[in-house]
Coordinates of C-alpha atoms in Angstrom, one line a residue:
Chain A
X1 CA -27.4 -7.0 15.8
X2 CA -26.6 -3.5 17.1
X3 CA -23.0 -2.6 17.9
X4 CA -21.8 0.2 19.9
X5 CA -18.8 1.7 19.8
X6 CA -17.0 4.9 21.8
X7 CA -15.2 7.2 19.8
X8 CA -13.3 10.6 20.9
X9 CA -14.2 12.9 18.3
X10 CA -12.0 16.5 18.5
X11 CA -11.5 15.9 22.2
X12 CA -15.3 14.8 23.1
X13 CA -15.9 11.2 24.2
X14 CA -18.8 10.3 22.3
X15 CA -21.0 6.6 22.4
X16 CA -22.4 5.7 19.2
X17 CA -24.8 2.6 18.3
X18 CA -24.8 1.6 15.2
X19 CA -27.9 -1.0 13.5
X20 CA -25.8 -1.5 10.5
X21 CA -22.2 -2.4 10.6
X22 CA -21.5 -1.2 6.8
X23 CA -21.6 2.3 8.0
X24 CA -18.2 3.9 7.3
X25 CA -15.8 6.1 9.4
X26 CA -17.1 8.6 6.9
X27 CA -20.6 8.2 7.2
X28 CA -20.6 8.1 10.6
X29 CA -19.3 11.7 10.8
X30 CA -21.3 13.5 8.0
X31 CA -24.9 11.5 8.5
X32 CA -24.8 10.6 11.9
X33 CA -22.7 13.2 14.0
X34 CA -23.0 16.0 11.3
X35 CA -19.7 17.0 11.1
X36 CA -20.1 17.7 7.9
X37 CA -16.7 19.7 6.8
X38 CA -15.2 15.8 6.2
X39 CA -15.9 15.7 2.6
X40 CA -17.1 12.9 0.7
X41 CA -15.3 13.0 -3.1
X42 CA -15.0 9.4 -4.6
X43 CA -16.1 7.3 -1.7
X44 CA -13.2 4.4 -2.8
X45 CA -10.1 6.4 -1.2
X46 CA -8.2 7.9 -4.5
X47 CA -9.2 11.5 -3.8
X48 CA -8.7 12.4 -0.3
X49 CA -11.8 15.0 0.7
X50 CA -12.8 12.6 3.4
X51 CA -9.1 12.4 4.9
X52 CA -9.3 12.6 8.8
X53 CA -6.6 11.7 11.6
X54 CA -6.9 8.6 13.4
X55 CA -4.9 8.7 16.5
X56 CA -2.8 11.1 15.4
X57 CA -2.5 9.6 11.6
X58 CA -4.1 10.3 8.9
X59 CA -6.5 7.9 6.6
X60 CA -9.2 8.0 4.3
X61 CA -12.4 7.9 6.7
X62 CA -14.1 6.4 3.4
X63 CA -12.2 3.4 3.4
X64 CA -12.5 2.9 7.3
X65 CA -15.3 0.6 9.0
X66 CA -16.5 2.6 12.1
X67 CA -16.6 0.1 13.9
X68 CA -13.1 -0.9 13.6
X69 CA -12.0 2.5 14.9
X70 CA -13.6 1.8 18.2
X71 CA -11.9 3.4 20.8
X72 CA -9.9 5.5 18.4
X73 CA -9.3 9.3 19.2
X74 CA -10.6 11.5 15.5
X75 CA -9.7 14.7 14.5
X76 CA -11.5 16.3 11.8
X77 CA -11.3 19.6 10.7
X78 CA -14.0 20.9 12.9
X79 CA -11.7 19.8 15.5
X80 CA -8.0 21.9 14.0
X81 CA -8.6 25.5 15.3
X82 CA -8.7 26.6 18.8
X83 CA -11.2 28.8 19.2
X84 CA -11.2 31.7 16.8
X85 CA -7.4 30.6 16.5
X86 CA -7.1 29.0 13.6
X87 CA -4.5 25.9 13.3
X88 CA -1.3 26.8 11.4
X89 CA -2.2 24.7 8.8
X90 CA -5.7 26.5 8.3
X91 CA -3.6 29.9 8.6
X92 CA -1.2 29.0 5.6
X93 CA -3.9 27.4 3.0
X94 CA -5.4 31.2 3.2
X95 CA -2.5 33.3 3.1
X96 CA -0.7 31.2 0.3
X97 CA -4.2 30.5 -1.0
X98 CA -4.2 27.0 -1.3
X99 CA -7.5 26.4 -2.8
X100 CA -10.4 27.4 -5.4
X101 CA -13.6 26.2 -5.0
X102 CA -12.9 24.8 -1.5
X103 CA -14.5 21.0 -1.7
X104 CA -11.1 19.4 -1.4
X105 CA -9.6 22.0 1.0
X106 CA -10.8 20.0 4.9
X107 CA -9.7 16.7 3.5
X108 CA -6.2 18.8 1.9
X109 CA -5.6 20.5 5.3
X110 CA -6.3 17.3 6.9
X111 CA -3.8 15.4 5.4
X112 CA -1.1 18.2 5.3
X113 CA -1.4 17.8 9.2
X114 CA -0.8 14.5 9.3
X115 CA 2.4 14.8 6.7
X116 CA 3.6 17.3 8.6
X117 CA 3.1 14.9 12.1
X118 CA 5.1 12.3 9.8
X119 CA 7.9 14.3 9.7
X120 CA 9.4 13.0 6.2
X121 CA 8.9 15.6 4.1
X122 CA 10.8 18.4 5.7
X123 CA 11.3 21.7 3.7
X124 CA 11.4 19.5 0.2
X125 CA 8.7 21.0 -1.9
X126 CA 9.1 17.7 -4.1
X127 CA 8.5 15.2 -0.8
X128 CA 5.6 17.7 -0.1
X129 CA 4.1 17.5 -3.3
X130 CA 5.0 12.9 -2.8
X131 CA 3.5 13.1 0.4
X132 CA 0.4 14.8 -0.6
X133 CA -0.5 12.6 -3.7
X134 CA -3.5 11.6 -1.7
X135 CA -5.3 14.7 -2.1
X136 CA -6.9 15.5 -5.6
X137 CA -7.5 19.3 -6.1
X138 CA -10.0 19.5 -9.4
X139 CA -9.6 23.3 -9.3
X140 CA -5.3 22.4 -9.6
X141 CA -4.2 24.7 -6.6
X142 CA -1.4 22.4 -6.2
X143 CA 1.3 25.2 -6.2
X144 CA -0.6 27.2 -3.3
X145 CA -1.1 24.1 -1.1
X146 CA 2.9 22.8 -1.6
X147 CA 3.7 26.6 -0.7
X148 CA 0.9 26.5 2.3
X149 CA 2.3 23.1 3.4
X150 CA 5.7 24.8 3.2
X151 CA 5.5 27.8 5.2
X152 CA 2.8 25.8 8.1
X153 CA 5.8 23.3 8.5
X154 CA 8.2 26.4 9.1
X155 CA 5.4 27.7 11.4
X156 CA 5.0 24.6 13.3
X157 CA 8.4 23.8 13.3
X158 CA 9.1 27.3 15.3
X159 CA 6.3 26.6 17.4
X160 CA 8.0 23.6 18.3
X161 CA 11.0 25.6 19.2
X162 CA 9.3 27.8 21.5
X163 CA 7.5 25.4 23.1
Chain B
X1 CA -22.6 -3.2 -0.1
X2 CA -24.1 -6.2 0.7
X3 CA -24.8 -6.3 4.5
X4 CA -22.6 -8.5 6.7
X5 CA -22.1 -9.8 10.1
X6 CA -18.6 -7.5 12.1
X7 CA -16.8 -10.1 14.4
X8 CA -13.7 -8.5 16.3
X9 CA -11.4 -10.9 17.5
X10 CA -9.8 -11.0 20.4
X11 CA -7.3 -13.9 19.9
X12 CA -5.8 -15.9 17.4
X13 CA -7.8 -18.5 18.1
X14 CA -11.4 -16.6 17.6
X15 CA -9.8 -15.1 14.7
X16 CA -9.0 -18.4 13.1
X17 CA -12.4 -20.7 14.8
X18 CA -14.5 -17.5 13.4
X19 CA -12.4 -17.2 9.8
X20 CA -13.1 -20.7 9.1
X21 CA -17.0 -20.4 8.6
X22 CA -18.3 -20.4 5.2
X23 CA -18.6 -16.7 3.4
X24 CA -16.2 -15.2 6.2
X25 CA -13.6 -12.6 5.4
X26 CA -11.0 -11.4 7.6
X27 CA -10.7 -7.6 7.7
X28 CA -7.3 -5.7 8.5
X29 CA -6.7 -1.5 6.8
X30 CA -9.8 -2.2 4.6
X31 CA -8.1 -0.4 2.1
X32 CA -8.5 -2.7 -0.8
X33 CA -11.4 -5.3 0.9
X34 CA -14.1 -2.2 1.7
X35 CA -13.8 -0.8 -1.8
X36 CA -14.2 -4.0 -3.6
X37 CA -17.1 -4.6 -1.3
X38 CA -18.6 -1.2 -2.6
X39 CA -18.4 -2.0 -6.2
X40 CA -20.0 -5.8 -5.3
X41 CA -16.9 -7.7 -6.3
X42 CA -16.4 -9.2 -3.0
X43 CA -19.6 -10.1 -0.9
X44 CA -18.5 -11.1 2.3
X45 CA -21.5 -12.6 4.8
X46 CA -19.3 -12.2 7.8
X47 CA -16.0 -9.8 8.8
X48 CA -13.7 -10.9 11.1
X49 CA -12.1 -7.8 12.0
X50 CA -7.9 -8.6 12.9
X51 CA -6.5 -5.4 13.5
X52 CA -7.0 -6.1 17.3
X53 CA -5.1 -9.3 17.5
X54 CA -2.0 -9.1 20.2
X55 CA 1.4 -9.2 19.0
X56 CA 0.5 -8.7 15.5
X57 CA 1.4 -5.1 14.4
X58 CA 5.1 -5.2 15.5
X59 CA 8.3 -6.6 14.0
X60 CA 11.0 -8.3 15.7
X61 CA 14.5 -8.1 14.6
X62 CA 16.1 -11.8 14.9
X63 CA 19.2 -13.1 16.5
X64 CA 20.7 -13.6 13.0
X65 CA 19.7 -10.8 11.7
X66 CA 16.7 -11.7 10.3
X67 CA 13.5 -9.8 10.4
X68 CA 9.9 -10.9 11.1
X69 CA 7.0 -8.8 10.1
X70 CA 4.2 -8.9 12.4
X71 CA 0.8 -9.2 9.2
X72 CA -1.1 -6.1 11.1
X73 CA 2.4 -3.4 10.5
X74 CA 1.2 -0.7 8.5
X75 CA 3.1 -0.1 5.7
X76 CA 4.0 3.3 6.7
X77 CA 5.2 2.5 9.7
X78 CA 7.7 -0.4 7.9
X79 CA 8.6 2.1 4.8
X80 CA 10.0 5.2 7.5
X81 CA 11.4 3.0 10.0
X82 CA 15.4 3.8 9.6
X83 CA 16.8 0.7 10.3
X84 CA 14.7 -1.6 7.9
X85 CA 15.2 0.9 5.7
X86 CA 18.7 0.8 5.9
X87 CA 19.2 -2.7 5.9
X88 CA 16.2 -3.3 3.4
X89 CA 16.1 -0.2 1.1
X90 CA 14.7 -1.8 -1.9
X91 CA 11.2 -2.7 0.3
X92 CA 11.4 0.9 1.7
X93 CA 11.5 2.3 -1.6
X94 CA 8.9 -0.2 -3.1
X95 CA 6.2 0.5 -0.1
X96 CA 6.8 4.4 -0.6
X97 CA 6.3 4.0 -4.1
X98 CA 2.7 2.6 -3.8
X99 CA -0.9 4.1 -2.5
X100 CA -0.7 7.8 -1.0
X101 CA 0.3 8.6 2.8
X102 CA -3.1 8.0 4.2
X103 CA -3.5 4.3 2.3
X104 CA 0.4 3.2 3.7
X105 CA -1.1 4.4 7.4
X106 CA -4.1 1.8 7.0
X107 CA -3.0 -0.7 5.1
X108 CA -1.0 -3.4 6.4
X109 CA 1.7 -6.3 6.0
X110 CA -0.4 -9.0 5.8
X111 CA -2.9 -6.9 3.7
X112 CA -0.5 -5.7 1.3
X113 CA 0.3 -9.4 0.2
X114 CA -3.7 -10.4 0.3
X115 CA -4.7 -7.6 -1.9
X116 CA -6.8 -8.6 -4.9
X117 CA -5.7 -7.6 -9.0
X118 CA -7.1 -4.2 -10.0
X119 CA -8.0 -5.5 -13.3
X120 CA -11.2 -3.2 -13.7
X121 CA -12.8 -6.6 -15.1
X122 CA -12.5 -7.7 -11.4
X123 CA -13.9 -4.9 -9.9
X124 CA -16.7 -4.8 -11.9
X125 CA -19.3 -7.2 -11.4
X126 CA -21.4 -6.7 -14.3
X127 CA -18.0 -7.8 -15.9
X128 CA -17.3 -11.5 -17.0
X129 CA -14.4 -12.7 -15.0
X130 CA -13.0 -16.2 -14.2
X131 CA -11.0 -14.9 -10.8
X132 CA -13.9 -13.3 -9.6
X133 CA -17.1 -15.4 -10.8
X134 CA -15.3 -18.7 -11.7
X135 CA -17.0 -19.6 -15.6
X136 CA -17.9 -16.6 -16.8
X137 CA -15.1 -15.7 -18.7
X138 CA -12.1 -13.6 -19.2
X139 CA -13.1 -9.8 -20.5
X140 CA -9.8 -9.1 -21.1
X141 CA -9.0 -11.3 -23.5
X142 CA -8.9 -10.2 -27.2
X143 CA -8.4 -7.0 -26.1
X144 CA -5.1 -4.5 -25.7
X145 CA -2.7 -6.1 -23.2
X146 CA -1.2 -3.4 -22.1
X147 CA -2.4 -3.3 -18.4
X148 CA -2.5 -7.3 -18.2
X149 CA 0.2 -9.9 -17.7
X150 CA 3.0 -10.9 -20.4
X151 CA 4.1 -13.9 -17.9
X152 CA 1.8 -16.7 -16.3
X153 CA -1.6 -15.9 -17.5
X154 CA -3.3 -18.2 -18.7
X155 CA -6.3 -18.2 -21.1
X156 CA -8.9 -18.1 -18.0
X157 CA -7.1 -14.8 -16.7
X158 CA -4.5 -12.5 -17.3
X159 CA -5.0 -10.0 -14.6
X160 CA -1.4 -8.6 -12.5
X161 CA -0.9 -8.5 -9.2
X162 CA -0.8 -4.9 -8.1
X163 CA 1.6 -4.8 -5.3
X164 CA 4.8 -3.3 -4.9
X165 CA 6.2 -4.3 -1.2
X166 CA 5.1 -7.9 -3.0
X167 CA 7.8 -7.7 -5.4
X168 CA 10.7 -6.1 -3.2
X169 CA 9.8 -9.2 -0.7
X170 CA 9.9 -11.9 -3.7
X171 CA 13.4 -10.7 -4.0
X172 CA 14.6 -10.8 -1.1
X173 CA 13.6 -14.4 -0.7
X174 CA 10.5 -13.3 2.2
X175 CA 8.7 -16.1 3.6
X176 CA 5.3 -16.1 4.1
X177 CA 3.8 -16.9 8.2
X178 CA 0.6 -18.8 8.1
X179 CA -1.9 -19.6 10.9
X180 CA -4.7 -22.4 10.5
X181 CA -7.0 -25.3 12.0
X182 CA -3.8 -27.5 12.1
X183 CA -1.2 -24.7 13.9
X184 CA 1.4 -22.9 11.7
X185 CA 3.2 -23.4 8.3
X186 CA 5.3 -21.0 6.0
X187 CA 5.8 -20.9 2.5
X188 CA 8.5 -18.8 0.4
X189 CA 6.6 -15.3 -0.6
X190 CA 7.4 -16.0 -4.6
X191 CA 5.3 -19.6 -4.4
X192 CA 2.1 -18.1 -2.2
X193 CA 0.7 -16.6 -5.4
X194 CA -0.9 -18.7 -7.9
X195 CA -0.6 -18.8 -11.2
X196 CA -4.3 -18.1 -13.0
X197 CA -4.0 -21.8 -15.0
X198 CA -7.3 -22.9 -15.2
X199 CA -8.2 -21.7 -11.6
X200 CA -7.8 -18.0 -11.2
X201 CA -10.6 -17.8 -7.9
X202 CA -7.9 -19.5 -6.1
X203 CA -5.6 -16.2 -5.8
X204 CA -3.2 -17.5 -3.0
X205 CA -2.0 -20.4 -1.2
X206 CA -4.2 -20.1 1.8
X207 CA -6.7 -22.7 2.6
X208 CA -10.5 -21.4 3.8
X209 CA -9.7 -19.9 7.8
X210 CA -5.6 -19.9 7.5
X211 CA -4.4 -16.2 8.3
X212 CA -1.3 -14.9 7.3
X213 CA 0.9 -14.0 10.7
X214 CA 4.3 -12.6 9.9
X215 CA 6.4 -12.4 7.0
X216 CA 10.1 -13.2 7.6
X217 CA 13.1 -11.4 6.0
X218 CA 16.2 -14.0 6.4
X219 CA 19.5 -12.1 7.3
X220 CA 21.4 -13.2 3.9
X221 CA 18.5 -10.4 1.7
X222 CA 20.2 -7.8 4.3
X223 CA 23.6 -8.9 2.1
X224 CA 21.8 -6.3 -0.9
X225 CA 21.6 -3.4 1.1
X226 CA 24.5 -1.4 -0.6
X227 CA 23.3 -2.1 -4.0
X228 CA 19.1 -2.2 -4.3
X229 CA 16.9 -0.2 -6.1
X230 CA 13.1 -0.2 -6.7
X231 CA 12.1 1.4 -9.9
X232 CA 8.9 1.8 -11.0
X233 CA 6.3 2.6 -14.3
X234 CA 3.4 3.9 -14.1
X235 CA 0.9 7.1 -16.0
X236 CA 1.7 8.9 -12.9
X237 CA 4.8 9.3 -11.0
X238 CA 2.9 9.3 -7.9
X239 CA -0.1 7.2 -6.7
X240 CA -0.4 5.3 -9.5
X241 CA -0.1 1.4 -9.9
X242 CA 2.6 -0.1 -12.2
X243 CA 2.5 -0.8 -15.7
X244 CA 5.8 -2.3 -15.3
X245 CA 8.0 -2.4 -11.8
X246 CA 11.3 -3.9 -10.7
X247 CA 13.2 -4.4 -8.0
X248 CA 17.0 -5.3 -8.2
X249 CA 19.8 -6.1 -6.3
X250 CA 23.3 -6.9 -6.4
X251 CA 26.0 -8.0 -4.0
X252 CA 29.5 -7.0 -5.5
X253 CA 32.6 -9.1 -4.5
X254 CA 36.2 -7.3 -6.5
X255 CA 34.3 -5.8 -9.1
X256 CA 32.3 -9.2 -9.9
X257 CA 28.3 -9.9 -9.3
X258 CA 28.4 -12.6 -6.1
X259 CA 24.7 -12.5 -6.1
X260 CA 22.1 -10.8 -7.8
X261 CA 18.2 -10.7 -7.3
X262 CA 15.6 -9.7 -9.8
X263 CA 12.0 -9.1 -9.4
X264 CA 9.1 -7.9 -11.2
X265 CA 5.8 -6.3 -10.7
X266 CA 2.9 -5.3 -12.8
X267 CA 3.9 -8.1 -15.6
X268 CA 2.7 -11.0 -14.1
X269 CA -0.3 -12.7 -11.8
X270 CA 2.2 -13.1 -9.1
X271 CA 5.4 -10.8 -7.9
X272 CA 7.5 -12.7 -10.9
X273 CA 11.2 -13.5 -9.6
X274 CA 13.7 -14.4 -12.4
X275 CA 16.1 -17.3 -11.7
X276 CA 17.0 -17.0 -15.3
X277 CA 18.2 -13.2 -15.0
X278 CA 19.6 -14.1 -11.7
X279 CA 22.4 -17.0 -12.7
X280 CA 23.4 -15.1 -15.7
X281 CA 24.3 -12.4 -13.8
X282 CA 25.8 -14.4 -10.7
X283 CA 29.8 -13.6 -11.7
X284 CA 29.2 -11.5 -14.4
X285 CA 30.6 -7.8 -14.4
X286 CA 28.2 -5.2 -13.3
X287 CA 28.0 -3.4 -16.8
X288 CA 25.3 -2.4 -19.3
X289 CA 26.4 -5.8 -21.6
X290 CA 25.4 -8.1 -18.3
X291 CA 22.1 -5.8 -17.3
X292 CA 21.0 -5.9 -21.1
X293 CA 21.5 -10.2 -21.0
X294 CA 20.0 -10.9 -17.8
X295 CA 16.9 -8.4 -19.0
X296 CA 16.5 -10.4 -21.7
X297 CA 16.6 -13.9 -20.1
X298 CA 14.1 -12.3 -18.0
X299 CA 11.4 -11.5 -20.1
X300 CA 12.1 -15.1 -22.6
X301 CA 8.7 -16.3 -23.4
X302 CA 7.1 -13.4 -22.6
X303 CA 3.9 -12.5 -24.5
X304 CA 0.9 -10.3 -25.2
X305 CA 2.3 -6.7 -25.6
X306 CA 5.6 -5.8 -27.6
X307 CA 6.0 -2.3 -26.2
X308 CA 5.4 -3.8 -22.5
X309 CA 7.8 -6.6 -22.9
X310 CA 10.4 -4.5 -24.7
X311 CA 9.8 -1.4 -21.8
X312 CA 10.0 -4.2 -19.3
X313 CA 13.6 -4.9 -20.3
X314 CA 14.4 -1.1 -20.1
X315 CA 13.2 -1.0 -16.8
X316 CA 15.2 -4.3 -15.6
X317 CA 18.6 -3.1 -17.1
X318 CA 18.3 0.5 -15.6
X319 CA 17.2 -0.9 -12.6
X320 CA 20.4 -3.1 -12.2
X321 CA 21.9 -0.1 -13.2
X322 CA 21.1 2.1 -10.4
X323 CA 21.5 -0.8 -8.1
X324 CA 25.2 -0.7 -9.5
X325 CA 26.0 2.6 -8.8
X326 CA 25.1 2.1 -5.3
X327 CA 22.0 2.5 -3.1
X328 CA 20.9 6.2 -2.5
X329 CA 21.4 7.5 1.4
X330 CA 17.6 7.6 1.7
X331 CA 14.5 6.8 -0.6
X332 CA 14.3 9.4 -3.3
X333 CA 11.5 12.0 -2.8
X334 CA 9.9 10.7 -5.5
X335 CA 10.2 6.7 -4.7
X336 CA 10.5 4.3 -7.2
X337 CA 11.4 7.5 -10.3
X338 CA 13.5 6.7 -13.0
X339 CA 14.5 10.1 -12.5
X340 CA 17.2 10.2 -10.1
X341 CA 18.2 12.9 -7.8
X342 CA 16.4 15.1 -10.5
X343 CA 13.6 17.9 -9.0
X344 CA 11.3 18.3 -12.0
X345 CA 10.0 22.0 -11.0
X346 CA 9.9 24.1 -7.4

C-alpha cells in the first residue's frame, strides 16, 4: 500500500508518495528529494550527521519514519542561509573554523541551531559542549565548534535585540 | 528492516483495536524501536504510529499537587520545563543526563519507560538471547559482568534496563497509566518491570494491545524537592548509558532523615528501589555513617561483579551526600556528574 504524505521542506510544500513505509526521514531527503547535504554517519542516531529540525526542533532524521513526520515543517541545511547570506550559525563554523574534513559539519550546524533555539545553554561553553554531545566530529574540532556555537549565540542573541 | 504495515491512529480506540492484532507494535519517538528494527531484533509486521493521539503529549498539574504525564511528552520538553524541574529536580536531572538533545526531542514519556535493554546480546540477532528469542540462551553468561545486572537476573538473563528518567520515577513512587480492551488500570512504576526469572521476553507488565497513557507523580515525591540528586556512571560523561546510576532523596525534619528514597539504575533488569536503604535511613542523621549503611543494605545480596557492586555503593553514599547538602538552583551543565559545580576545561 502506497502512503502519501506532505511535508514543508525549507519553506516549500512538497507531496511525497512513498511504496515502502520503512523509508526514513533521512532517506527520504538524500535518495528521494536529493537534498543531499543531510549526512548519513551511523544510521542508528549516536553520531548526529543526519540531524535536521523538525518544526523548529532538532532530531536525528535517521531515527525518524517519514511518514510519521507528515505534515511537519523541515529545515535542513540547504534550507539555513538566505540567499548568498549565510545563517549566523554557518558564518561562525568558518570564522572559528569549526570543522576538518567537513562530513559532520551540516548535521553539527544543524544541531547547534536547534540548541541555540532551546535556549539552555546560554554563554556556558560547558552546556554548549552537554548540549552538543549529539554530534560526533572524527576529525575532533570540538574546540572550534564550542567557540563557533559561542560567538553565533552572541550573534543571534544581538540579532534578537535589534529585531 | 523487515517490511511492515504504518497505521496512524487517530483515537485511543483505533490505537488500542489496531495494537491488539498479532505482530503489531505501537510506534511513538522511534528512537529506540526503529534502530532495533535495523539491526533485526525487533520485527514488527504492523506499526501503529501514537504520536498523533489527542491529549497525549501534555501534562496536567493536579489539584493536590500531583502531576500526570501525558506517555507522548518528549523528554525534553519535561527535563527544561521550570516548574517540574523545580518541584521534581531529581527527574530533570536524570532525563538531561540521558541520550543527546536531539534523542530527548523525539523520544517520549511513555517511550522512555518501554525502551528495550541495550545488552548488545539483544541487539544482535545472530546473538543467543532468552529476552529476545525465548530458548536460545543467555550470551552473557560466563562472561565479564561488568555491563550486566548484580540484582534480579536470573540465569535466563542478566541484561539492565537502560533508562534513567525510569529510575528518578521509581523513586519518587510514579505510577504507571495503562489503556487496554477492558478500559484503564495503573500500576506503581517500580512493579511494571519484570524481573528476567525464567521469562525474560516478557519485559513489562503490559498485556498484548494495552498502551501506556500517563504516568502520575503523587504530590507527597514533590516533599524531596530541596534535597534530590541524580548521579550518574558511565565511560563518558555525556551521552553515554550507565554503568551504575542513582537517584536519591531526602526530606530533613530538625536535622533528622523524615523520609528518604533510593533508586538505582544500570544494576538491575528493572529501575531497582531499595526499601532496605530507605528504612535505615528513615530517622537517621544525614551523615557519611548513615549514607555508607543504607549503601550497603542496598546492594545485600548483590552479585556478579565486585568492582560494580563495591562502585555502586560509592555512588549511593555520594549520591545521598549531595542530596544532603541541598539541591543545586538548576541541573548542573553536565547532568548527572559526580563532579559538582566543577568546569573541567574552557
Amino acid at each position: 500500500m502506497s502512503h502519501t504524505l506532505t511535508l514543508t521542506i525549507n519553506g516549500t510544500v512538497q507531496e511525497v508518495t512513498l511504496d515502502d513505509p520503512r523509508v526514513t526521514l533521512l532517506d527520504l531527503l538524500r535518495e528521494r528529494l536529493y537534498l543531499t547535504g543531510t549526512k548519513k554517519g551511523c544510521d542508528r542516531g549516536q553520531c548526529g550527521a543526519c540531524t535536521v529540525l523538525a518544526n523548529g526542533r532538532r532530531i536525528n532524521a535517521c531515527l525518524a519514519l517519514a511518514l510519521s513526520h507528515d505534515g511537519a515543517e523541515i529545515t535542513t541545511i540547504e534550507g539555513l542561509a538566505r540567499g548568498d547570506t549565510l545563517h549566523p550559525v554557518q558564518a561562525a563554523f568558518i570564522a572559528h573554523d569549526g570543522m576538518q574534513c567537513g562530513y559532520c559539519t551540516p548535521g553539527q550546524i544543524m544541531s547547534a541551531v536547534g540548541l541555540i533555539a532551546e535556549a539552555q545553554a546560554g554563554a556556558d561553553p560547558e552546556r554548549i559542549r552537554e548540549g552538543m554531545s549529539g554530534n560526533i566530529c572524527r576529525c575532533a574540532a570540538y574546540a572550534g565548534i564550542t567557540k563557533a556555537v559561542l560567538a553565533a549565540t552572541e550573534t543571534l542573541s544581538q540579532e534578537a535585540k535589534r529585531a | 528492516m523487515k517490511p511492515f504495515d504504518y497505521i496512524r491512529a487517530e483515537s485511543l480506540d483505533q490505537a488500542l483495536a489496531e495494537g491488539g492484532k498479532p505482530g503489531t507494535a505501537y510506534l511513538a519517538g522511534g528512537t529506540n524501536l526503529l534502530d532495533l528494527m535495523k539491526t533485526g531484533a525487533a520485527r514488527p509486521e504492523r506499526l501503529v504510529d501514537i504520536t498523533r493521539l489527542p491529549g497525549l503529549d501534555r501534562w496536567e498539574w493536579q489539584d493536590d499537587g500531583g502531576l500526570r504525564i501525558g506517555a507522548m511528552v518528549r523528554n525534553s520538553d519535561l527535563a527544561h520545563d521550570p516548574d517540574i524541574a523545580a518541584t521534581f529536580p531529581a527527574m530533570a536531572e536524570a532525563l538531561l543526563s540521558g541520550a543527546s538533545g536531539q534523542l530527548r526531542n523525539a523520544a517520549t514519556t511513555g517511550g522512555n519507560v518501554m525502551q528495550h535493554t541495550r545488552c548488545h546480546f539483544f541487539a544482535d540477532p545472530a546473538s543467543p538471547c532468552n529476552r529476545r528469542a525465548p530458548g536460545t540462551g543467555c550470551a552473557a553468561q560466563g562472561g565479564d559482568r561488568r555491563g550486566f545486572a548484580v540484582l534480579g537476573g536470573s540465569d535466563a538473563c542478566i541484561a539492565t534496563h537502560p533508562s534513567d528518567l525510569c529510575v528518578a520515577l521509581a523513586a519518587l513512587d510514579a505510577v504507571v497509566e495503562i489503556a487496554g480492551p477492558e478500559g484503564l488500570r495503573e500500576t506503581p512504576l517500580a512493579d511494571f518491570h519484570l524481573l528476567p526469572g525464567t521469562r525474560p521476553e516478557a519485559h513489562t507488565q503490559l498485556a498484548p494491545g494495552e498502551l501506556i497513557v500517563a504516568i502520575r507523580l503523587p504530590a507527597a515525591a514533590a516533599g524531596f524537592r530541596h534535597h534530590a540528586r541524580y548521579l550518574k556512571l558511565r565511560d563518558r560523561t555525556s551521552f553515554a548509558f550507565a554503568l551504575v546510576s542513582a537517584a536519591a532523596m531526602l526530606r530533613i525534619e530538625n536535622g533528622v532523615i523524615a523520609e528518604a528514597r533510593l533508586a538505582f539504575g544500570g544494576i538491575a533488569p528493572r529501575p531497582w528501589r531499595s526499601p532496605l536503604a530507605e528504612a535505615a535511613l528513615k530517622g537517621a542523621r544525614p551523615d557519611a555513617e548513615s549514607f555508607a549503611l543504607a549503601a550497603e543494605a542496598a546492594l545485600a545480596g548483590a552479585a556478579g561483579h565486585d568492582a560494580k557492586i563495591a562502585l555502586a555503593k560509592r555512588l549511593a553514599a555520594r549520591a545521598l551526600t549531595h542530596a544532603a547538602q541541598g539541591t543545586p538552583e538548576r541541573v548542573p551543565a553536565l547532568p548527572g556528574s559526580v563532579h559538582r559545580g566543577e568546569t573541567a576545561h574552557v
